[in-house]
Structure formats: structure tokens, C-alpha cells
Amino acid sequence: MTGILFTFAFSWQSIVIVVLALLALTVAETVFILLRMKKQNG
């Protein structure tokens, strides 16, 4: 029982890490695109 719980907690944690990594990538890409647009306009 404890093993199943540990495995579930570990997988849940890794899912959260993956989601956070994707979010960070998306934010970084958005900022990069916005900065590039600013450079083109200015």
C-alpha cells in the first residue's frame, strides 16, 4: 500500500515539474517574441 502511494506521489511530482517547465518555456518564448517585435518597431 505504501509503495503504491509513494509511486503516485512521485509521478504527481514529476508531472508538476514538467508542467512548470513547459510554462517557463512558454513565458520565455513570449518575452523573446515581444522583445524582438519591440526591436523591429523601434
Short mmCIF file of C-alpha atoms in Angstrom, two decimals:
data_model
loop_
_atom_site.label_atom_id
_atom_site.label_comp_id
_atom_site.label_asym_id
_atom_site.label_seq_id
_atom_site.Cartn_x
_atom_site.Cartn_y
_atom_site.Cartn_z
CA MET A 1 0.00 0.00 0.00
CA THR A 2 2.77 2.44 0.94
CA GLY A 3 4.65 1.61 -2.27
CA ILE A 4 1.65 2.50 -4.44
CA LEU A 5 1.20 5.76 -2.53
CA PHE A 6 4.90 6.61 -2.93
CA THR A 7 4.80 5.86 -6.66
CA PHE A 8 1.68 8.02 -7.09
CA ALA A 9 3.22 10.92 -5.17
CA PHE A 10 6.45 10.67 -7.20
CA SER A 11 4.62 10.59 -10.55
CA TRP A 12 2.43 13.53 -9.47
CA GLN A 13 5.55 15.50 -8.52
CA SER A 14 7.21 14.78 -11.87
CA ILE A 15 4.04 15.85 -13.72
CA VAL A 16 4.07 19.16 -11.82
CA ILE A 17 7.76 19.67 -12.69
CA VAL A 18 7.04 19.02 -16.40
CA VAL A 19 4.09 21.44 -16.37
CA LEU A 20 6.18 24.13 -14.67
CA ALA A 21 9.00 23.62 -17.19
CA LEU A 22 6.56 23.98 -20.11
CA LEU A 23 5.08 27.11 -18.53
CA ALA A 24 8.53 28.64 -18.08
CA LEU A 25 9.40 27.84 -21.71
CA THR A 26 6.18 29.43 -22.96
CA VAL A 27 6.76 32.58 -20.89
CA ALA A 28 10.38 32.84 -22.08
CA GLU A 29 9.31 32.41 -25.71
CA THR A 30 6.58 35.05 -25.34
CA VAL A 31 9.04 37.53 -23.78
CA PHE A 32 11.57 36.81 -26.55
CA ILE A 33 8.97 37.41 -29.29
CA LEU A 34 7.77 40.62 -27.61
CA LEU A 35 11.34 41.94 -27.32
CA ARG A 36 12.00 41.10 -30.99
CA MET A 37 8.81 42.93 -32.03
CA LYS A 38 9.87 45.94 -29.97
CA LYS A 39 13.27 45.99 -31.72
CA GLN A 40 11.61 45.87 -35.16
CA ASN A 41 9.18 48.69 -34.30
CA GLY A 42 11.82 50.90 -32.66
#
